[in-house]
Coordinates of C-alpha atoms (C1' of nucleotides) in Angstrom, one line a residue:
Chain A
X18 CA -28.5 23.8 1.2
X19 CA -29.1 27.2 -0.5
X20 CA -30.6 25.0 -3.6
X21 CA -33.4 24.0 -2.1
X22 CA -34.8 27.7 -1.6
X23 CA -34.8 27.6 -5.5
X24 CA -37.2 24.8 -6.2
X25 CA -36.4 22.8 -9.5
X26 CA -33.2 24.7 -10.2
X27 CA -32.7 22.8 -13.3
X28 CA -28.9 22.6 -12.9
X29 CA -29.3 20.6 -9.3
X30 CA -31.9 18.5 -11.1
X31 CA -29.7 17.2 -13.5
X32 CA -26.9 16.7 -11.0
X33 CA -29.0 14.6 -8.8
X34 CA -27.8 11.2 -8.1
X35 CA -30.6 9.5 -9.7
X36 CA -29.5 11.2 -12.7
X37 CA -26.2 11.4 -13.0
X38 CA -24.6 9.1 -15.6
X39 CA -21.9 7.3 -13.4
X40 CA -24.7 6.1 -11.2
X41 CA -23.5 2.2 -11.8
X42 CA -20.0 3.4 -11.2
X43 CA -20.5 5.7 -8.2
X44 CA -21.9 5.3 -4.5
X45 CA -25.2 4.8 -5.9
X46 CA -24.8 1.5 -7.4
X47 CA -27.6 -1.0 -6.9
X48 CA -30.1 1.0 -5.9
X49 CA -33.4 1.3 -6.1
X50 CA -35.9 4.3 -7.5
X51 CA -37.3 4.6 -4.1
X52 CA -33.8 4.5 -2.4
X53 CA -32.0 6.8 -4.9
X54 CA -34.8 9.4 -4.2
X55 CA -33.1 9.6 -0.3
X56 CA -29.8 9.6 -1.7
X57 CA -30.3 12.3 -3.5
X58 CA -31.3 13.9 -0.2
X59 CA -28.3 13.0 1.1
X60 CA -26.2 14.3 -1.9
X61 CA -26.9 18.1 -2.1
X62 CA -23.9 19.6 -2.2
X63 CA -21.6 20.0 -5.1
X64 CA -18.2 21.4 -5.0
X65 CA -16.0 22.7 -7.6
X66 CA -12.3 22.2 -7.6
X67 CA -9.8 23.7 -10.0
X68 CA -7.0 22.4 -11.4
X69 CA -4.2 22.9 -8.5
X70 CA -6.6 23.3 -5.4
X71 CA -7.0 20.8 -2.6
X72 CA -10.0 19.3 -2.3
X73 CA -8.6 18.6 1.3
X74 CA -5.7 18.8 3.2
X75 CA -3.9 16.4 5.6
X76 CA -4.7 16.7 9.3
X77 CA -7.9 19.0 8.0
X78 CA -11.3 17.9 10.2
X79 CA -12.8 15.1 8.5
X80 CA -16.4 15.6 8.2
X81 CA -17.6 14.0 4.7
X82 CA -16.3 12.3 1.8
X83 CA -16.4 12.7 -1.7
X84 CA -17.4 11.4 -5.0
X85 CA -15.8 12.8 -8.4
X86 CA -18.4 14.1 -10.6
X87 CA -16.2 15.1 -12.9
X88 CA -11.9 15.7 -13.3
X89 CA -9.2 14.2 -12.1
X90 CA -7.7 14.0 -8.8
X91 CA -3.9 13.1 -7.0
X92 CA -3.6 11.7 -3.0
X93 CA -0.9 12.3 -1.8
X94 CA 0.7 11.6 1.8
X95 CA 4.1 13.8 3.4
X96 CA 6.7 12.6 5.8
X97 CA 7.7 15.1 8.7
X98 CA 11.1 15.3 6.4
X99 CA 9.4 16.7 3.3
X100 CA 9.3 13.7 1.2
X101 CA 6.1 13.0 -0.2
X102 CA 4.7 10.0 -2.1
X103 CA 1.6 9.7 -4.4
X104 CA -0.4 6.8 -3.3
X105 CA -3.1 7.4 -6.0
X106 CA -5.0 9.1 -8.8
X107 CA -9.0 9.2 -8.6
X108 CA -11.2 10.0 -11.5
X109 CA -15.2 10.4 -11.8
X110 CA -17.5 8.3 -9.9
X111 CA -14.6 7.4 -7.4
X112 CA -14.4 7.8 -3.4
X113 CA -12.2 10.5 -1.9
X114 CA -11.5 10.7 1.6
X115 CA -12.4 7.4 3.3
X116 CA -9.2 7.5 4.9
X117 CA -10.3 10.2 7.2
X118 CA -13.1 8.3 8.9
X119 CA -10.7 6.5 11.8
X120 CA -8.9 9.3 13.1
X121 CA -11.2 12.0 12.3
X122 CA -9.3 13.7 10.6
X123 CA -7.9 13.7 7.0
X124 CA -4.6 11.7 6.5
X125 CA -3.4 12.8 2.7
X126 CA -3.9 15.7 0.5
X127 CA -6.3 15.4 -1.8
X128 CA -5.2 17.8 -5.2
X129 CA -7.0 18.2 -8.2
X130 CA -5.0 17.7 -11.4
X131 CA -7.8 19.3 -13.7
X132 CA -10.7 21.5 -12.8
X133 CA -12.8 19.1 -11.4
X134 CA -16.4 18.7 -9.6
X135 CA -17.5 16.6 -6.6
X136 CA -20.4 15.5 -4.9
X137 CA -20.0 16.2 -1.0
X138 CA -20.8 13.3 1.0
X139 CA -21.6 14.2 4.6
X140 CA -20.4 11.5 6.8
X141 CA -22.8 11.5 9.7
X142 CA -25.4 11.3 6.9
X143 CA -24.1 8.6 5.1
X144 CA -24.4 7.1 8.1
X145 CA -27.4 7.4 8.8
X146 CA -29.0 6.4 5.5
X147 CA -27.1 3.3 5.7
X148 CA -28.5 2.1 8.3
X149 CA -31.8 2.5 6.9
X150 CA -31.4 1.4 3.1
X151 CA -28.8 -1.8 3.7
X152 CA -27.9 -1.5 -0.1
X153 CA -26.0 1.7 0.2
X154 CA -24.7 0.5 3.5
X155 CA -23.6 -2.9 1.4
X156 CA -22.0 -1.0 -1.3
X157 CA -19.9 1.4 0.9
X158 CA -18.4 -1.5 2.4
X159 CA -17.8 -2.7 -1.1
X160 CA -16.3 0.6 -2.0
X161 CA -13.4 0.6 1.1
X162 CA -12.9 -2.9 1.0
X163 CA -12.2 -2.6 -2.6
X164 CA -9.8 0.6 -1.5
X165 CA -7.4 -1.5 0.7
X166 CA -7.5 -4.2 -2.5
X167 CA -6.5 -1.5 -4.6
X168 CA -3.5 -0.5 -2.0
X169 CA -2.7 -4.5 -1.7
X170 CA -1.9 -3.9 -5.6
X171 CA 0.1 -0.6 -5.2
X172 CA 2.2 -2.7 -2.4
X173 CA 3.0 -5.7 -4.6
X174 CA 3.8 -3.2 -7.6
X175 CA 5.7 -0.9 -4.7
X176 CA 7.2 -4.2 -3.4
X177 CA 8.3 -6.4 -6.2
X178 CA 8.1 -5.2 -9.5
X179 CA 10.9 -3.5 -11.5
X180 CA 10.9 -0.4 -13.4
X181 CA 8.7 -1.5 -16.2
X182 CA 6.3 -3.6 -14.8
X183 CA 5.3 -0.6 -13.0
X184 CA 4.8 1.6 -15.5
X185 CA 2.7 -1.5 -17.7
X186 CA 0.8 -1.9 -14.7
X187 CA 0.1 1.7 -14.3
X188 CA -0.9 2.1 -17.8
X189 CA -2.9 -0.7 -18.1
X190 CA -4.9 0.1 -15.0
X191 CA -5.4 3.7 -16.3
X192 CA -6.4 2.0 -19.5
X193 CA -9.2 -0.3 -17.9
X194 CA -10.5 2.7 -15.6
X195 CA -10.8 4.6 -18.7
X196 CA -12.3 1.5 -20.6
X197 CA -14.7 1.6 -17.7
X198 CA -16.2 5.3 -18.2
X199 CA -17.0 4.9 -21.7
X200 CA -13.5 6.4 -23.0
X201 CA -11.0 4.6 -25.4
X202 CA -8.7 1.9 -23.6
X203 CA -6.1 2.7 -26.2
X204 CA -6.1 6.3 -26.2
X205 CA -5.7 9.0 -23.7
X206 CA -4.0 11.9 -21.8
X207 CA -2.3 11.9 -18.8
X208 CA -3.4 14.8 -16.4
X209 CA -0.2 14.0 -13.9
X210 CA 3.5 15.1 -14.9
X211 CA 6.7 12.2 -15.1
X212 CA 7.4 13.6 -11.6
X213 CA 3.8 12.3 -9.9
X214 CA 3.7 9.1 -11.7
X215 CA 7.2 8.4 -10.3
X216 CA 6.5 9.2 -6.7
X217 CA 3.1 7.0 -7.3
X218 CA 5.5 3.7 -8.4
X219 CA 8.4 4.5 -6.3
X220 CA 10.4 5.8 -9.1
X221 CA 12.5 8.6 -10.3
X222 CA 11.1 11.1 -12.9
X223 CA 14.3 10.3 -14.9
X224 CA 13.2 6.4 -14.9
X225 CA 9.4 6.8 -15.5
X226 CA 10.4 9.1 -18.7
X227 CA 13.1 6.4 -19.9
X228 CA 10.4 3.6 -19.4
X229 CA 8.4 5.5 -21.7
X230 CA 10.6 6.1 -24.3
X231 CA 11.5 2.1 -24.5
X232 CA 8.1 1.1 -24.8
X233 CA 7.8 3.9 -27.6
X234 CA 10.8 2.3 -29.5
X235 CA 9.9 -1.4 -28.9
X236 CA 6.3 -0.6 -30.0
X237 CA 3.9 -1.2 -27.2
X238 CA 2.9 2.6 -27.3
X239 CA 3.4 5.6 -28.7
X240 CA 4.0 8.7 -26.6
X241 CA 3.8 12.0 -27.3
X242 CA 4.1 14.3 -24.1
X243 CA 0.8 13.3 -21.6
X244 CA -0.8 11.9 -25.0
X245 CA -0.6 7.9 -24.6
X246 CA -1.3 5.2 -27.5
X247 CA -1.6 1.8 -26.5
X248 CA -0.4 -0.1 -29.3
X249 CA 0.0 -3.5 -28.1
X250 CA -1.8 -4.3 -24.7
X251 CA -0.8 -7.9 -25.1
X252 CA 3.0 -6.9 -24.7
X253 CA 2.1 -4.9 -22.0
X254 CA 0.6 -7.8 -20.0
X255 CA 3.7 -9.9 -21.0
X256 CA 5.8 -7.5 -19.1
X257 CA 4.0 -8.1 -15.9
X258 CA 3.8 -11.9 -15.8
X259 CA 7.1 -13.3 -17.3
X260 CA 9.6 -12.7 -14.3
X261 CA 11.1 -15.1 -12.3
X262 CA 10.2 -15.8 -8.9
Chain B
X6 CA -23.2 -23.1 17.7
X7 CA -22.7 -26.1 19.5
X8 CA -21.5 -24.4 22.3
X9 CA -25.3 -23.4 23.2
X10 CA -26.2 -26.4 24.0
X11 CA -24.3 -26.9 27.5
X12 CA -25.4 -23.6 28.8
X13 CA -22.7 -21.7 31.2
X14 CA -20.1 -23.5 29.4
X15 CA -17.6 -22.1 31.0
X16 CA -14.6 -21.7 28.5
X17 CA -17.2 -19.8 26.4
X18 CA -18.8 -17.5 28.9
X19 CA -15.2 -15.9 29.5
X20 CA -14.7 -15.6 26.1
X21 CA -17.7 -13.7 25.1
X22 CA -16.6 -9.9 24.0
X23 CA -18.2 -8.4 27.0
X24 CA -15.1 -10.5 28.8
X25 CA -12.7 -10.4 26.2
X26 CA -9.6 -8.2 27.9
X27 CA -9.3 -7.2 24.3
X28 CA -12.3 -5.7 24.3
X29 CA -11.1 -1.6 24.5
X30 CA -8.5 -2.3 21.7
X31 CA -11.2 -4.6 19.0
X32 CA -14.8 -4.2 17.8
X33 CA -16.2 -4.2 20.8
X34 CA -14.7 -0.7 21.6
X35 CA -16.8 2.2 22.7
X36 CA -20.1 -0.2 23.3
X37 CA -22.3 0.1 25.9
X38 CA -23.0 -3.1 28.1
X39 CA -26.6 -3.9 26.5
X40 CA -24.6 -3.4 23.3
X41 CA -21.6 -5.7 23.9
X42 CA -24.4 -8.1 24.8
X43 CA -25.7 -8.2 21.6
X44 CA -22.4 -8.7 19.7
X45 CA -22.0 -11.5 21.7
X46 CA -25.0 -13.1 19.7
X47 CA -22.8 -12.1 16.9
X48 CA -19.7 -13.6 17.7
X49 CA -20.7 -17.2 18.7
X50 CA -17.9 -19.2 17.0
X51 CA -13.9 -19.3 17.3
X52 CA -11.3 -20.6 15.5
X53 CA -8.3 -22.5 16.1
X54 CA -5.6 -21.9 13.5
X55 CA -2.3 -23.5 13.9
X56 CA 1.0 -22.0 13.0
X57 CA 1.5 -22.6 9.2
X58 CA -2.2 -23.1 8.3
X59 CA -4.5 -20.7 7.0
X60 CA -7.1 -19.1 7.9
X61 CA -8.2 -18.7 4.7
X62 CA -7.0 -18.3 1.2
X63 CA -7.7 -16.2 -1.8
X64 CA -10.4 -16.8 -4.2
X65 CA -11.8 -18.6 -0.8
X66 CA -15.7 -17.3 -0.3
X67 CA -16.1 -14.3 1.7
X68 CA -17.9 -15.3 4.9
X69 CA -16.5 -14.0 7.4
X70 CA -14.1 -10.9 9.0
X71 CA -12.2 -12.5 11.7
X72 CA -11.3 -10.5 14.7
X73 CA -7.8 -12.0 16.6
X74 CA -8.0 -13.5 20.2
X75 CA -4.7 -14.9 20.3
X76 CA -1.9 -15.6 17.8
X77 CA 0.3 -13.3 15.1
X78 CA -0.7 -13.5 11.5
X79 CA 0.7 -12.8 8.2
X80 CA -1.7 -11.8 5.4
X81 CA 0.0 -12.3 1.8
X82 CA -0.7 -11.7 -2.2
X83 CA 0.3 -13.3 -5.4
X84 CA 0.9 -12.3 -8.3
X85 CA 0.5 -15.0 -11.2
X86 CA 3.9 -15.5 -11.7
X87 CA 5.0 -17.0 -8.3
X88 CA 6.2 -14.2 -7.1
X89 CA 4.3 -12.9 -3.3
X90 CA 4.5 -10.0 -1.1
X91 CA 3.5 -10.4 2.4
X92 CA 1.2 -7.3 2.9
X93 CA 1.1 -7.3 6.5
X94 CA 1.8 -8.9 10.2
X95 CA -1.9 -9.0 12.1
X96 CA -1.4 -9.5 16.1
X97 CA -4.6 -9.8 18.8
X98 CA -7.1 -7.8 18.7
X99 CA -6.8 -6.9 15.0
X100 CA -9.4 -7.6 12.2
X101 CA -8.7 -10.1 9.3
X102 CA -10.2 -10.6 6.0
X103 CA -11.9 -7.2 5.4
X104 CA -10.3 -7.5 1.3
X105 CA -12.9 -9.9 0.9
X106 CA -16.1 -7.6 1.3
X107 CA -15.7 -5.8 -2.2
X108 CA -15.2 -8.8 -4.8
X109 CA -17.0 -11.8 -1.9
X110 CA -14.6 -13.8 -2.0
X111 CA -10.7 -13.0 0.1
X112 CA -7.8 -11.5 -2.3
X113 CA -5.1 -12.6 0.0
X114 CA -3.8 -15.5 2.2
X115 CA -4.0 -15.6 5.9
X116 CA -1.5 -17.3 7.6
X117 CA -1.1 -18.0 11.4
X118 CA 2.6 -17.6 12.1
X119 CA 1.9 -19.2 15.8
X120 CA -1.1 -21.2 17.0
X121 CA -3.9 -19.4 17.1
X122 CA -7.4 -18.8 17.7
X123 CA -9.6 -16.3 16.2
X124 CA -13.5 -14.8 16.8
X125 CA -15.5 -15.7 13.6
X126 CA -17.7 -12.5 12.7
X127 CA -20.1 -13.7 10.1
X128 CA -20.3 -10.4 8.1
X129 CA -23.9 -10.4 6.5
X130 CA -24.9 -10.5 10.4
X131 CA -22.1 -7.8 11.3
X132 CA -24.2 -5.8 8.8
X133 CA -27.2 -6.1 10.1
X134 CA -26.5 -5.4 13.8
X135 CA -24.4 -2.2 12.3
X136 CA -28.0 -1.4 11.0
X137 CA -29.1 -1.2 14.9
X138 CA -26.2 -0.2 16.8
X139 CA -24.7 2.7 15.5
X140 CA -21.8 3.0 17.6
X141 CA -20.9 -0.8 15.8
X142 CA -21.1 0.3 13.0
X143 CA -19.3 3.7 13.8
X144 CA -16.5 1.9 15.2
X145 CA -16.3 -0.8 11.6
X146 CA -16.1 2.2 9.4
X147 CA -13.1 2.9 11.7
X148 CA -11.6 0.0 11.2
X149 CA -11.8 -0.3 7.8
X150 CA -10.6 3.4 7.9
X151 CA -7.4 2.8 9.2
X152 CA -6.5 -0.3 7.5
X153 CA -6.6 1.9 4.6
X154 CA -4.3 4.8 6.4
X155 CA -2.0 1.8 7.4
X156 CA -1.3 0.9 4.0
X157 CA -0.8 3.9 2.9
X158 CA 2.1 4.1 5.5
X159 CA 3.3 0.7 3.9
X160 CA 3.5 2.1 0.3
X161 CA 5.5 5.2 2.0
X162 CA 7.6 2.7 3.3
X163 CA 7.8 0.5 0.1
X164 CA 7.9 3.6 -2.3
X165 CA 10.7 6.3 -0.5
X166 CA 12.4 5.2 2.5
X167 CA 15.6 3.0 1.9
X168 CA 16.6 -0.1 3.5
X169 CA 17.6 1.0 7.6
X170 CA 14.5 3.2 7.4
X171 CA 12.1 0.4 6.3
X172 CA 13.5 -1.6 9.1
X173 CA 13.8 0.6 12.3
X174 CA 10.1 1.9 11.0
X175 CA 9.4 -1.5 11.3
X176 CA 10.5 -1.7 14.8
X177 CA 8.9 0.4 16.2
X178 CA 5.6 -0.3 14.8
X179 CA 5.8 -3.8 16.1
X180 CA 7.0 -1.5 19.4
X181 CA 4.2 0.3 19.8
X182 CA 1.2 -2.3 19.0
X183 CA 3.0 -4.7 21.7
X184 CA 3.1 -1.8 23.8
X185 CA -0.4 -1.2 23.2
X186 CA -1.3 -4.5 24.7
X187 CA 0.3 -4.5 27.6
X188 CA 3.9 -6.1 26.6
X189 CA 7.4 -4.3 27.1
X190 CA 7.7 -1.9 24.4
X191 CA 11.6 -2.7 24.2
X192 CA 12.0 -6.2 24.2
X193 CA 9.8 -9.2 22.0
X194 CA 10.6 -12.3 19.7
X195 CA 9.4 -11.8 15.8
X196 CA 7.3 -14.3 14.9
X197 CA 8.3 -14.1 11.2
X198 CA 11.3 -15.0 9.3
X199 CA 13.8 -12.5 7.9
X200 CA 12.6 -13.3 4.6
X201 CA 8.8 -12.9 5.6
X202 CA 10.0 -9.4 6.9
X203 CA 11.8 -8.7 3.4
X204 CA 8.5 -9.4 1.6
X205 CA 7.1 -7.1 3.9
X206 CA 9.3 -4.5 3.5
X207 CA 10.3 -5.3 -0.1
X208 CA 13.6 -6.1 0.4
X209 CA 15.6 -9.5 0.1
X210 CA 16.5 -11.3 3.5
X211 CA 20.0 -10.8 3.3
X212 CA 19.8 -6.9 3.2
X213 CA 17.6 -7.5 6.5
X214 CA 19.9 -9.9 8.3
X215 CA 22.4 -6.8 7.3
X216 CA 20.3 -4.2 8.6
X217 CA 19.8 -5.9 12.0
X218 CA 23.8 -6.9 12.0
X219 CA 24.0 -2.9 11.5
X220 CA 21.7 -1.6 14.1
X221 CA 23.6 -4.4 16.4
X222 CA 26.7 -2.9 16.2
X223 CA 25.4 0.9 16.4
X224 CA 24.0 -0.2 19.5
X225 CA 20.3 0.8 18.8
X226 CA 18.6 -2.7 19.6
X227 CA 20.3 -6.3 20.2
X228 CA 19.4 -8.7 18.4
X229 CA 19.6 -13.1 18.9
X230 CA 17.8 -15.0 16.0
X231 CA 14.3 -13.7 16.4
X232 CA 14.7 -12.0 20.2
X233 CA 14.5 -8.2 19.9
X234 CA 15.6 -6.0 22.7
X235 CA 15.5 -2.0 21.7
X236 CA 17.8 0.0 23.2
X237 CA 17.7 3.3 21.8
X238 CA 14.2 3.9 20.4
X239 CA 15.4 7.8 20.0
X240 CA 17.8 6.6 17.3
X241 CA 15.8 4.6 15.5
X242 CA 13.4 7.5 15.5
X243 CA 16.3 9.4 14.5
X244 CA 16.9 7.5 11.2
X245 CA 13.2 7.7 9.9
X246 CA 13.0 11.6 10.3
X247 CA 16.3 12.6 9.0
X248 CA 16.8 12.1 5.4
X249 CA 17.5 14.5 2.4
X250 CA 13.8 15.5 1.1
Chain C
dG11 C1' 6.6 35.8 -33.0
dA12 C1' 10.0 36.4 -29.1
dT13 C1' 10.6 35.1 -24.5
dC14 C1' 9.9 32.4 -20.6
dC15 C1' 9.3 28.5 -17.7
dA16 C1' 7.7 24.2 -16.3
dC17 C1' 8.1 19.8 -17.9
dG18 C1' 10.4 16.2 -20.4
dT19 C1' 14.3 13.6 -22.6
dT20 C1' 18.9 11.7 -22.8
dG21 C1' 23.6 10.6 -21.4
dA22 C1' 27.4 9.5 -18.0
dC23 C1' 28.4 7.8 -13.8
dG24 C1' 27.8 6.0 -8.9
dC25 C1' 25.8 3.4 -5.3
dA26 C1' 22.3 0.8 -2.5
dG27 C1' 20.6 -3.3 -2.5
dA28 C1' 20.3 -7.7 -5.2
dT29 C1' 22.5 -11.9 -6.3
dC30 C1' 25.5 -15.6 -5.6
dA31 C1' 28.0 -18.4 -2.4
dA32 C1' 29.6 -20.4 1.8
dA33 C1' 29.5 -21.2 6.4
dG34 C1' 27.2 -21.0 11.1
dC35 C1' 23.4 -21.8 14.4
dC36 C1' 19.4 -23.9 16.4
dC37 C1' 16.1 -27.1 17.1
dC38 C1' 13.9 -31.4 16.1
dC39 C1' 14.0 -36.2 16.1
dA40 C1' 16.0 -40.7 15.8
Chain D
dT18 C1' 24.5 -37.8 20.6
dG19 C1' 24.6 -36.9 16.2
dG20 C1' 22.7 -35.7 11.9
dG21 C1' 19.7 -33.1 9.0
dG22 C1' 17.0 -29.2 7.6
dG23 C1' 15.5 -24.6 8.0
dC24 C1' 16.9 -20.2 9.1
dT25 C1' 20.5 -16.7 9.5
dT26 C1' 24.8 -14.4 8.9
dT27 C1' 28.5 -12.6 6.3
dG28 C1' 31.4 -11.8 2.2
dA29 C1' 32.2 -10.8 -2.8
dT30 C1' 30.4 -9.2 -6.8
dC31 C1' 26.9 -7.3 -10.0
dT32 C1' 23.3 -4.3 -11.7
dG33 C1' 19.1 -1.4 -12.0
dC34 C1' 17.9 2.6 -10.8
dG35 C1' 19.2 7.1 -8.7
dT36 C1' 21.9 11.2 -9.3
dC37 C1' 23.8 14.9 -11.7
dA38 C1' 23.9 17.5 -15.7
dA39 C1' 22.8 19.4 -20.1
dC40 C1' 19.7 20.1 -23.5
dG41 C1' 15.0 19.9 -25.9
dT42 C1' 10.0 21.1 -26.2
dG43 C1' 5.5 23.1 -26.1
dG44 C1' 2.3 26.2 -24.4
dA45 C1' 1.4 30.6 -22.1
dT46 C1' 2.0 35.6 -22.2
dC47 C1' 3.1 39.9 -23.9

DNA sequence: GATCCACGTTGACGCAGATCAAAGCCCCCA
DNA sequence: TGGGGGCTTTGATCTGCGTCAACGTGGATC
């Protein structure tokens, strides 16, 4: 809003859609010139979140949703009894807050785990334009659909794998998602403690940090606090497709 | 299609949306009459699905959502090794096969659990009358929105509560959504198997079979093979809320 | 560079739910 | 009317992960 008083305010410029780097990643995927020039109207504000903050809160008014510019974000749902579960970590060019839309209102807490940028997404707006350029209405269905896929997969790890299938699979999606952004698949930090990757995978801290320290000994990875090394991604896969029926 | 051709068919006039007593719990919600008329362009063909076929599979082609007229469901995923977790129950009036939209083709199996019959809701058209009727396409977001909230509430399920928890929440889910369309809230028959509701609720069979032998005794609900009656919905209530955080 | 504190690791032990096994029930069909 | 097969119940035993407890570690702050 206040940006476009300052014409050409060369920080907004850059941010624009049309110019941001995760373009093929992000909402904007499949667009063309003419059609990323609305988006951009569509996109204007930018909101800063540091590390700690909600982004949102559960039961807060639902008014627009949000893509990750840049950071690292938790969701993360409570029961009335003060247990909480994790149900997933978001990095840039993904979609928080979709799970607002059918009651109105926001239905997880949305926390980010490093200081962290978004672009807002005002709902109403979004959609509007989609029902104007059909290939941003196309790929937001895309982008929820592919949300409930990604719970499907939380479910079946949730549902039927043991200890250390969980944590391969965890890794190895965290590895591909990195892989995906232009980082190394074999080498990164984790920006969430023992504690958050347990309640994501339905496990204690204690477990998650054991888990770890096997694969260290057997090889697959090396571990050094929140710094991962993937050392054999093959083994890792193993882990996940070897167990009975 | 072929159901044009005899106009004033009867069986097909009263099972147009604008008919459909269904109509203030499934897409058709919130539409104005000129609008239901046109989403009864849109929804021209049913389905019959018997109990134990599918209505579709994954790696099928994504057509198609399908919206419920009659009939129960189970949707269900695999994982390479054999293993399968039933990811949900669907009953009429529910949508089916919104996975599919992201990749185009479905990521899970539909299965009828009793004969069926479902509304086929060719999606490249849904899109395009969402383009014109914004309250449709209001309403899909919705939809979409809350199958996403749902499964958060399964990986809650899955990922903190223990056995008696998973199953009385259970319960009273099924409770409510028969409730919801017009059936006694206290007493049904499952349409699933106790090891259909173990996938479910990522427990074996036998610790179900226990858990219903348990809430027998206690008096909550009785129980004959798959005839529910629920006596004490306050205590099954009860045993969700008041766990150790 | 001493202190603090949140986070992580490791060990010992216990238990909820899995596994294995056997028997019962219901419905279908000959 | 009886036999077979799928589903369910129940009991006995096992085990993976949770729980409890103690100690280790690194980064921030003064």
């Amino acid at each position: 809003m206040l940006a476009q008083v300052i014409p050409l305010s060369v920080p907004e410029l850059r941010e624009a859609c049309s110019q941001c780097n995760l373009r093929e990643l992000c909402l904007p995927m499949g667009l063309s010139g003419n059609e990323l020039d609305q988006l951009d109207q569509l996109v204007e504000v930018r909101r800063r979140v540091q590390r700690g903050q909600h982004l949102y809160r559960g039961s807060d008014p639902f008014e627009a949703i949000y893509a990750i510019k840049t950071g690292f974000f938790k969701t993360d749902v409570l029961l009335e009894d003060g247990r909480d579960q994790v149900t997933g970590f978001q990095m840039a060019g993904e979609i928080l807050g979709m799970d607002g839309i059918g009651s109105e209102k926001h239905t997880c807490n949305a926390v980010a785990l490093e200081d962290s940028e978004v672009c807002v997404i005002p709902f109403a707006e979004l959609e509007h334009y989609s029902r104007e350029i059909s290939a941003l209405q196309h790929h937001f269905h895309k982008m929820m659909s592919r949300e409930i896929v990604r719970d499907h997969g939380v479910m079946m790890l949730l549902g039927v794998m043991r200890a250390e299938e969980r944590l391969a699979a965890f890794l190895l999606n965290l590895s591909q998602r990195f892989t995906a952004r232009g980082y190394s698949p074999t080498e990164f930090n984790l920006r969430m403690t023992r504690n958050e990757i347990g309640s994501y995978l339905g496990l204690k801290l204690e477990t998650v940090s054991r888990a770890f320290s096997r694969f260290n000994e057997e090889g697959l990875i090396s571990v050094h606090q929140k710094h991962i090394r993937i050392l054999d991604a093959a083994g890792l896969k193993k882990l996940l497709s070897q167990r009975r029926a």
